[in-house]
Short mmCIF file of C-alpha atoms in Angstrom, two decimals:
data_model
loop_
_atom_site.label_atom_id
_atom_site.label_comp_id
_atom_site.label_asym_id
_atom_site.label_seq_id
_atom_site.Cartn_x
_atom_site.Cartn_y
_atom_site.Cartn_z
CA MET E 1 -7.22 28.19 -2.42
CA PRO E 2 -8.96 31.35 -1.35
CA ARG E 3 -6.32 33.63 -2.77
CA GLU E 4 -6.70 32.09 -6.23
CA ARG E 5 -10.48 32.25 -6.14
CA THR E 6 -10.43 35.97 -5.13
CA ALA E 7 -8.14 36.71 -7.91
CA ARG E 8 -10.44 35.07 -10.34
CA ALA E 9 -13.46 36.85 -9.20
CA VAL E 10 -11.65 40.25 -9.57
CA ILE E 11 -10.58 39.40 -13.13
CA ASP E 12 -14.13 38.33 -14.00
CA THR E 13 -15.65 41.43 -12.53
CA VAL E 14 -13.05 43.87 -14.34
CA THR E 15 -13.65 41.90 -17.58
CA ALA E 16 -17.49 42.09 -17.34
CA ALA E 17 -17.32 45.80 -16.49
CA THR E 18 -15.04 46.47 -19.57
CA ILE E 19 -17.47 44.60 -21.86
CA GLY E 20 -20.44 46.66 -20.49
CA VAL E 21 -18.66 49.90 -20.96
CA LEU E 22 -17.62 49.10 -24.41
CA ASP E 23 -21.20 48.08 -25.25
CA LEU E 24 -22.42 51.51 -23.98
CA LEU E 25 -19.66 53.44 -25.91
CA LEU E 26 -20.13 51.61 -29.24
CA GLN E 27 -23.95 52.10 -29.43
CA ARG E 28 -26.43 54.81 -28.91
CA GLY E 29 -30.06 54.71 -27.57
CA THR E 30 -31.78 52.81 -24.82
CA ALA E 31 -31.31 49.27 -26.15
CA PRO E 32 -27.50 49.22 -25.35
CA VAL E 33 -28.18 49.50 -21.71
CA VAL E 34 -30.15 46.29 -21.66
CA PHE E 35 -27.61 44.39 -23.91
CA ALA E 36 -24.72 45.78 -21.58
CA ALA E 37 -26.40 44.54 -18.46
CA VAL E 38 -27.00 41.15 -19.97
CA LEU E 39 -23.39 40.83 -21.14
CA VAL E 40 -21.99 42.09 -17.81
CA ALA E 41 -24.02 39.37 -15.99
CA ALA E 42 -23.14 36.58 -18.31
CA ILE E 43 -19.43 37.31 -18.28
CA ALA E 44 -19.34 37.77 -14.51
CA VAL E 45 -20.52 34.24 -13.87
CA ARG E 46 -18.83 32.53 -16.84
CA ARG E 47 -16.66 30.32 -14.62
CA THR E 48 -19.37 29.37 -12.16
CA PHE E 49 -22.17 28.80 -14.74
CA PRO E 50 -20.41 28.44 -18.11
CA VAL E 51 -23.35 26.98 -19.93
CA ALA E 52 -25.78 29.67 -18.71
CA SER E 53 -23.31 32.35 -19.59
CA ALA E 54 -22.56 31.08 -22.93
CA ALA E 55 -26.33 30.85 -23.75
CA LEU E 56 -26.80 34.57 -22.63
CA VAL E 57 -23.86 35.78 -24.64
CA THR E 58 -24.84 33.86 -27.74
CA VAL E 59 -28.43 35.08 -27.66
CA THR E 60 -27.48 38.66 -26.86
CA ALA E 61 -24.99 38.75 -29.76
CA PHE E 62 -27.48 37.34 -32.28
CA VAL E 63 -30.21 39.74 -31.03
CA GLN E 64 -27.74 42.73 -31.33
CA TRP E 65 -26.92 41.57 -34.85
CA LEU E 66 -30.53 41.49 -35.80
CA VAL E 67 -31.70 44.63 -34.09
CA ILE E 68 -28.58 46.89 -34.76
CA PRO E 69 -27.31 46.18 -38.21
CA GLN E 70 -24.26 47.86 -39.67
CA VAL E 71 -23.21 49.33 -36.27
CA GLY E 72 -19.69 48.13 -36.64
CA LEU E 73 -17.83 46.55 -33.76
CA LEU E 74 -19.97 45.24 -30.87
CA ALA E 75 -18.98 44.31 -27.36
CA ALA E 76 -20.57 40.95 -27.91
CA ASP E 77 -17.85 40.27 -30.56
CA LEU E 78 -15.47 40.17 -27.75
CA ALA E 79 -17.76 38.49 -25.29
CA VAL E 80 -18.35 35.47 -27.53
CA PRO E 81 -14.71 34.40 -27.36
CA LEU E 82 -14.75 34.61 -23.61
CA ALA E 83 -17.79 32.50 -23.49
CA VAL E 84 -16.35 29.96 -25.82
CA HIS E 85 -13.26 29.92 -23.45
CA ALA E 86 -15.43 29.31 -20.50
CA VAL E 87 -17.31 26.51 -21.93
CA ALA E 88 -14.10 24.82 -23.27
CA ALA E 89 -12.62 25.08 -19.86
CA HIS E 90 -15.46 24.31 -17.47
CA GLY E 91 -18.33 23.06 -19.46
CA PRO E 92 -19.24 19.71 -20.81
CA ARG E 93 -17.13 18.55 -23.81
CA PRO E 94 -19.86 18.05 -26.30
CA LEU E 95 -21.22 21.52 -25.51
CA SER E 96 -17.62 22.79 -25.89
CA ARG E 97 -17.44 21.82 -29.45
CA ALA E 98 -20.99 23.11 -30.11
CA MET E 99 -20.12 26.51 -28.62
CA PHE E 100 -16.95 26.61 -30.80
CA THR E 101 -19.06 25.97 -33.92
CA ALA E 102 -21.55 28.68 -32.81
CA GLY E 103 -18.77 31.06 -32.27
CA LEU E 104 -17.34 30.51 -35.84
CA VAL E 105 -20.96 31.12 -37.19
CA GLY E 106 -21.12 34.30 -35.16
CA ALA E 107 -17.74 35.54 -36.53
CA GLY E 108 -19.14 35.06 -40.00
CA LEU E 109 -22.32 37.00 -39.08
CA GLY E 110 -20.20 39.69 -37.31
CA ALA E 111 -18.19 40.07 -40.50
CA THR E 112 -21.18 41.68 -42.17
CA THR E 113 -21.21 44.65 -39.62
CA TRP E 114 -17.70 45.86 -40.44
CA PRO E 115 -16.82 48.31 -41.84
CA PRO E 116 -19.96 50.06 -40.92
CA VAL E 117 -20.51 51.63 -44.35
CA PRO E 118 -22.68 50.39 -47.15
CA GLU E 119 -19.81 50.66 -49.82
CA ALA E 120 -17.42 48.38 -47.84
CA ASP E 121 -15.62 45.73 -50.16
CA LEU E 122 -15.70 41.97 -49.52
CA GLN E 123 -12.05 41.86 -48.57
CA SER E 124 -12.75 44.26 -45.64
CA HIS E 125 -15.62 41.92 -44.47
CA LEU E 126 -13.47 38.69 -44.79
CA LEU E 127 -10.55 40.26 -42.79
CA PHE E 128 -12.93 41.34 -39.98
CA GLY E 129 -14.62 37.89 -40.06
CA ALA E 130 -11.09 36.15 -39.90
CA ALA E 131 -10.16 38.28 -36.92
CA LEU E 132 -13.29 37.20 -34.99
CA ALA E 133 -12.75 33.62 -35.95
CA ALA E 134 -9.20 33.86 -34.74
CA LEU E 135 -10.47 35.27 -31.38
CA VAL E 136 -12.98 32.33 -31.13
CA LEU E 137 -10.30 29.75 -31.97
CA ALA E 138 -7.83 31.29 -29.40
CA GLY E 139 -10.58 31.21 -26.83
CA TRP E 140 -11.49 27.63 -27.39
CA ALA E 141 -7.82 26.48 -27.53
CA LEU E 142 -6.81 28.30 -24.35
CA GLY E 143 -10.01 26.87 -22.69
CA ALA E 144 -9.17 23.28 -23.87
CA LEU E 145 -5.58 23.70 -22.51
CA HIS E 146 -6.99 24.83 -19.10
CA ARG E 147 -9.20 21.89 -18.93
CA VAL E 148 -6.44 19.40 -19.60
CA ARG E 149 -4.32 21.15 -17.03
CA GLU E 150 -7.05 20.99 -14.29
CA GLU E 151 -7.74 17.30 -15.16
CA ARG E 152 -4.08 16.53 -14.84
CA ILE E 153 -3.93 18.26 -11.52
CA VAL E 154 -6.89 16.38 -10.25
CA ALA E 155 -5.43 13.04 -11.54
CA LEU E 156 -2.04 13.76 -9.86
CA THR E 157 -3.74 14.67 -6.62
CA GLU E 158 -5.84 11.49 -6.68
CA ARG E 159 -2.65 9.45 -7.55
CA ALA E 160 -0.80 11.03 -4.59
CA ARG E 161 -3.70 10.28 -2.30
CA LEU E 162 -3.81 6.57 -3.43
CA LEU E 163 0.08 6.42 -3.06
CA GLU E 164 -0.33 7.69 0.41
CA VAL E 165 -3.12 5.13 1.22
CA GLU E 166 -0.78 2.29 -0.26
CA ARG E 167 2.13 3.65 1.86
CA ASP E 168 0.09 3.46 5.00
CA GLN E 169 -1.23 0.18 4.17
CA LYS E 170 2.37 -1.22 3.49
CA ALA E 171 3.47 0.38 6.84
CA LEU E 172 0.59 -1.38 8.51
CA LEU E 173 1.41 -4.67 6.90
CA ALA E 174 5.03 -4.26 7.85
CA VAL E 175 4.13 -3.60 11.41
CA THR E 176 1.86 -6.56 11.52
CA ALA E 177 4.54 -8.74 9.93
CA GLU E 178 7.08 -7.63 12.49
CA ARG E 179 4.74 -8.20 15.35
CA THR E 180 3.96 -11.72 14.04
CA ARG E 181 7.57 -12.36 13.61
CA ILE E 182 8.53 -11.20 17.17
CA ALA E 183 5.55 -13.21 18.62
CA ARG E 184 6.81 -16.24 16.86
CA GLU E 185 10.31 -15.71 18.08
CA MET E 186 8.92 -15.26 21.69
CA HIS E 187 6.94 -18.43 21.35
CA ASP E 188 10.02 -20.33 20.30
CA VAL E 189 12.16 -19.06 23.26
CA VAL E 190 9.52 -19.39 25.90
CA ALA E 191 7.93 -22.66 24.87
CA HIS E 192 11.31 -24.31 24.57
CA SER E 193 12.47 -22.98 27.93
CA LEU E 194 9.26 -23.86 29.68
CA ALA E 195 9.19 -27.30 28.24
CA VAL E 196 12.69 -27.90 29.74
CA VAL E 197 11.63 -26.32 33.06
CA ILE E 198 8.53 -28.58 33.36
CA SER E 199 10.46 -31.64 32.44
CA GLN E 200 13.22 -31.02 34.99
CA ALA E 201 10.65 -30.03 37.60
CA ASP E 202 8.66 -33.31 37.17
CA GLY E 203 11.95 -35.31 37.10
CA GLY E 204 13.13 -33.54 40.35
CA ARG E 205 9.79 -34.46 42.19
CA TYR E 206 10.57 -38.22 41.68
CA ALA E 207 14.28 -37.96 42.05
CA ASN E 208 15.69 -40.69 44.45
CA SER E 209 18.73 -38.78 45.54
CA PRO E 210 19.41 -35.19 46.68
CA GLU E 211 22.10 -34.75 44.04
CA ALA E 212 19.56 -35.50 41.18
CA ALA E 213 16.98 -33.02 42.58
CA GLN E 214 19.82 -30.48 42.90
CA GLN E 215 20.89 -30.83 39.41
CA ALA E 216 17.27 -30.52 38.21
CA LEU E 217 16.99 -27.27 40.10
CA ALA E 218 20.16 -25.96 38.64
CA THR E 219 19.04 -26.81 35.20
CA ILE E 220 15.67 -25.04 35.72
CA SER E 221 17.58 -22.06 37.14
CA GLU E 222 19.94 -21.87 34.15
CA THR E 223 17.12 -22.35 31.56
CA GLY E 224 15.04 -19.65 33.35
CA ARG E 225 17.84 -17.08 33.11
CA ARG E 226 18.41 -17.92 29.40
CA ALA E 227 14.73 -17.46 28.76
CA MET E 228 14.81 -14.19 30.70
CA SER E 229 17.76 -12.94 28.65
CA ASP E 230 16.25 -13.91 25.27
CA THR E 231 12.99 -12.32 26.25
CA ARG E 232 14.64 -9.09 27.15
CA HIS E 233 16.51 -9.21 23.89
CA LEU E 234 13.07 -9.54 21.86
CA LEU E 235 11.60 -6.64 23.97
CA GLY E 236 14.46 -4.61 23.03
CA LEU E 237 13.66 -5.14 19.41
CA LEU E 238 10.28 -3.80 20.15
CA ARG E 239 11.58 -0.65 21.71
CA ALA E 240 14.42 0.00 19.18
CA GLU E 241 12.99 0.32 15.73
CA ASP E 242 16.50 0.42 14.16
CA SER E 243 17.83 -2.38 16.08
CA ARG E 244 20.05 -4.84 14.01
CA ALA E 245 21.00 -7.13 16.86
CA PRO E 246 22.29 -10.49 15.47
CA GLN E 247 19.85 -13.40 15.32
CA PRO E 248 20.65 -17.17 15.92
CA GLY E 249 21.66 -19.04 12.74
CA LEU E 250 23.16 -22.25 11.54
CA ALA E 251 26.33 -21.84 13.55
CA ASP E 252 24.27 -21.73 16.76
CA VAL E 253 22.50 -25.09 16.21
CA SER E 254 25.49 -26.86 17.84
CA SER E 255 25.00 -24.80 20.99
CA LEU E 256 21.37 -25.44 20.94
CA VAL E 257 21.98 -29.29 20.86
CA ALA E 258 24.54 -28.85 23.56
CA GLN E 259 22.16 -27.18 25.72
CA ALA E 260 19.53 -29.79 25.12
CA ARG E 261 22.13 -32.45 26.21
CA SER E 262 22.94 -30.39 29.39
CA ASP E 263 19.09 -30.28 30.07
CA GLY E 264 19.28 -34.13 30.09
CA LEU E 265 18.16 -35.01 26.61
CA ASP E 266 20.13 -37.74 24.81
CA VAL E 267 20.45 -36.19 21.27
CA ASP E 268 22.76 -36.72 18.32
CA LEU E 269 23.58 -34.01 15.72
CA ASP E 270 24.45 -34.77 12.07
CA LEU E 271 25.62 -31.45 10.61
CA ASP E 272 28.39 -30.69 8.06
CA PRO E 273 30.66 -28.09 9.76
CA GLY E 274 31.44 -26.40 6.34
CA LEU E 275 27.83 -25.90 5.54
CA THR E 276 26.91 -22.12 5.17
CA LEU E 277 23.53 -20.78 4.68
CA ALA E 278 21.93 -17.23 4.19
CA PRO E 279 21.24 -15.47 7.52
CA GLY E 280 17.40 -15.76 7.08
CA LEU E 281 17.51 -19.35 6.11
CA GLY E 282 19.94 -20.13 8.90
CA LEU E 283 17.55 -18.53 11.38
CA ALA E 284 14.72 -20.81 9.90
CA VAL E 285 16.82 -23.93 10.35
CA TYR E 286 17.67 -22.92 13.98
CA ARG E 287 13.91 -22.42 14.78
CA ILE E 288 13.07 -25.75 13.22
CA VAL E 289 15.59 -27.58 15.33
CA GLN E 290 14.57 -25.62 18.46
CA GLU E 291 10.84 -26.55 17.81
CA GLY E 292 11.75 -30.19 17.33
CA LEU E 293 13.72 -30.54 20.33
CA THR E 294 10.98 -28.65 22.43
CA ASN E 295 8.40 -31.17 21.16
CA VAL E 296 10.79 -34.08 22.04
CA VAL E 297 11.11 -32.73 25.53
CA LYS E 298 7.33 -32.17 26.01
CA HIS E 299 5.84 -35.21 24.13
CA ALA E 300 8.28 -38.01 23.75
CA GLY E 301 8.17 -39.44 27.23
CA PRO E 302 11.18 -40.49 29.55
CA ALA E 303 14.55 -41.86 28.50
CA VAL E 304 13.95 -40.80 24.95
CA ARG E 305 16.71 -40.43 22.35
CA ALA E 306 16.55 -37.97 19.43
CA SER E 307 18.69 -37.13 16.46
CA VAL E 308 19.04 -33.85 14.56
CA GLU E 309 19.96 -34.15 10.91
CA ILE E 310 20.74 -31.10 8.63
CA ARG E 311 21.82 -32.19 5.10
CA CYS E 312 22.13 -30.00 2.11
CA THR E 313 22.12 -31.11 -1.61
CA PRO E 314 22.10 -29.11 -4.72
CA VAL E 315 18.43 -29.75 -4.88
CA GLU E 316 17.13 -29.22 -1.39
CA LEU E 317 18.04 -28.55 2.27
CA LEU E 318 16.71 -31.15 4.68
CA VAL E 319 16.19 -30.56 8.40
CA SER E 320 14.76 -33.29 10.58
CA VAL E 321 14.41 -33.88 14.31
CA ILE E 322 13.44 -37.54 15.02
CA ASP E 323 12.86 -39.22 18.40
CA ASP E 324 12.19 -42.80 19.41
CA GLY E 325 9.74 -41.91 22.20
CA ARG E 326 6.11 -42.56 22.71
CA GLY E 327 4.67 -39.09 22.06
CA ALA E 328 3.34 -39.51 18.48
CA ALA E 329 3.59 -43.25 18.38
CA ALA E 330 1.20 -43.75 21.27
CA GLY E 331 -1.99 -45.31 20.03
CA PRO E 332 -5.51 -44.01 20.86
CA GLY E 333 -5.87 -45.99 24.12
CA THR E 334 -2.41 -45.28 25.38
CA THR E 335 -2.12 -43.11 28.43
CA ALA E 336 0.92 -40.78 28.24
CA PRO E 337 2.71 -39.34 31.35
CA SER E 338 1.38 -36.24 33.02
CA THR E 339 3.84 -33.97 31.11
CA THR E 340 2.79 -35.16 27.62
CA ALA E 341 0.16 -33.48 25.63
CA SER E 342 -2.00 -35.06 22.90
CA ASN E 343 -0.65 -35.54 19.44
CA ALA E 344 -3.30 -33.15 18.18
CA SER E 345 -1.81 -30.23 20.32
CA VAL E 346 1.51 -31.16 18.84
CA ILE E 347 0.48 -30.86 15.32
CA GLY E 348 -1.78 -27.91 15.80
CA GLY E 349 0.45 -25.80 18.12
CA HIS E 350 1.50 -22.29 17.39
CA GLY E 351 5.13 -23.34 17.15
CA LEU E 352 4.48 -25.65 14.18
CA VAL E 353 2.36 -23.04 12.49
CA GLY E 354 5.49 -20.61 12.73
CA ILE E 355 7.79 -23.27 11.43
CA GLN E 356 5.40 -23.86 8.36
CA GLU E 357 5.33 -20.14 7.79
CA ARG E 358 9.03 -19.99 7.82
CA VAL E 359 9.62 -22.90 5.55
CA ALA E 360 6.76 -21.78 3.12
CA ALA E 361 8.51 -18.41 2.79
CA TYR E 362 11.38 -20.37 0.99
CA GLY E 363 9.05 -22.52 -0.94
CA GLY E 364 9.42 -25.61 1.12
CA ASP E 365 7.11 -27.80 2.99
CA VAL E 366 6.86 -29.38 6.56
CA ARG E 367 6.00 -32.86 7.73
CA ALA E 368 5.19 -33.62 11.35
CA GLY E 369 3.88 -36.89 12.53
CA PRO E 370 4.83 -40.46 13.40
CA ALA E 371 8.21 -41.58 12.23
CA ARG E 372 8.61 -44.96 10.31
CA ALA E 373 10.67 -46.56 13.02
CA GLY E 374 8.45 -45.26 15.76
CA GLY E 375 8.54 -42.11 17.72
CA HIS E 376 7.87 -38.74 16.21
CA GLU E 377 9.49 -36.83 13.34
CA LEU E 378 9.68 -33.24 12.40
CA GLN E 379 10.93 -32.72 8.81
CA ALA E 380 11.35 -29.69 6.74
CA ARG E 381 12.43 -29.71 3.07
CA ILE E 382 13.51 -26.40 1.50
CA PRO E 383 14.40 -26.21 -2.21
CA MET E 384 17.84 -24.64 -3.00
CA LEU E 385 17.12 -22.03 -5.62
CA THR E 386 20.89 -21.14 -6.17
CA PRO E 387 23.77 -23.61 -6.39
#
C-alpha cells in the first residue's frame, strides 16, 4: 500500500525533526548538535531498523545523562518511548521485553535530572520519573497492540489465500467428478446401443429370409436414433452448466427391458411395481440393469435367455441380471462366436468399473462372474440405510 507507506514516512520524518529541534532548544553548546543528529537519524528509521534505532536512542540518552547532568528535560526522554514502541511493534519479542526494561531504568535515571535545581525534593523526582515510566509503558503497550494487529492481518490474509486455494481445488474436483459422471453415462448409452447394433447386424448377415434381415435393419436404425438422442442430451449437459434435465430411474427400468425385448432378447423382469427409490439410487439401479443387459447381448451367445431381478428388503437392495448363455461359462478351450469378447474384457471393462463406483458410493458391492446354474451373473447389493 504505497499511500500508507508514504504517510508513515512523513510521520517519522516530522517526529524525528521535532525531536532534533527540541534537543537543540533544551541544551546549549556544541554537544547538543551531535546528540540531535543521532536522535533524528535513529527516530527516522525506527520502523525499518527498529533494533538499530533503539540501540542508538538508548546509547544517546545514557551519554546525555552522563555528560549533561542536571539539565532538566531532554529530547531523549521523549525519544526512548518511541524507540520502545518501535521495538515492541516491529522487533523481536525478547528484545521488546528487554527494551521495555531498559526504558523503565532510563525513566529512573531521567528522574534525577528534574527539576534541574539542586534543592529539588524527592517527590518532584518521583513524579517526573513516574511520568517518564508512563510514557515508556504507553509506548510498549501501543507497540505490542500494533504487533498483534499486524500478525492478525497476516494470519487472516494467509487464511483467505488457503481458502481460495481450497475453493479452487474443490471446483477442480467437482469438474473432474462431473466429467467422469458424464463419461460414464456416455459409455452406458453408447456401449449398450452399439452392442445391440452389432448383434442385429451379425444376425442380419446370416438371416435366411428378407423379412428377418429387414427387421434387423429396422432395429439397428431405431437403436441408432435412440443413441443419438441420448448422446445429444449428454452433450447438452456439458454445454448448460445449470441444466437439471431428468435422468432415468427405477421407473424407466421396465422401458429398458421392453427395449431389450424389442431388440430380440428374451428377458424377464422381476420388479415390485410399488417400489420407490431416491433419484440417485434409482439412476444407479437403471445403469446396473443397462450394463447387465449390454453384457448379455455382447457376450452370452445366441438364443440366450436372461432375467432381471430387483428386490428390496429392510436390510439391502438386490439388483441382479442373470443369463443362461455361454459368455462367462465357456471354458478356457471353448471358442465363442465372433461377436463375443473374452471374459476378461467383461470383468475389466469400463462399464463394470462405473457400476462398481456407483454402488460403492452407497456402501454396496458388485459381483460379476459365472452364475451357479451356468451363464453369467451381474449382481449388486446395496445396504438400505433408512427404513
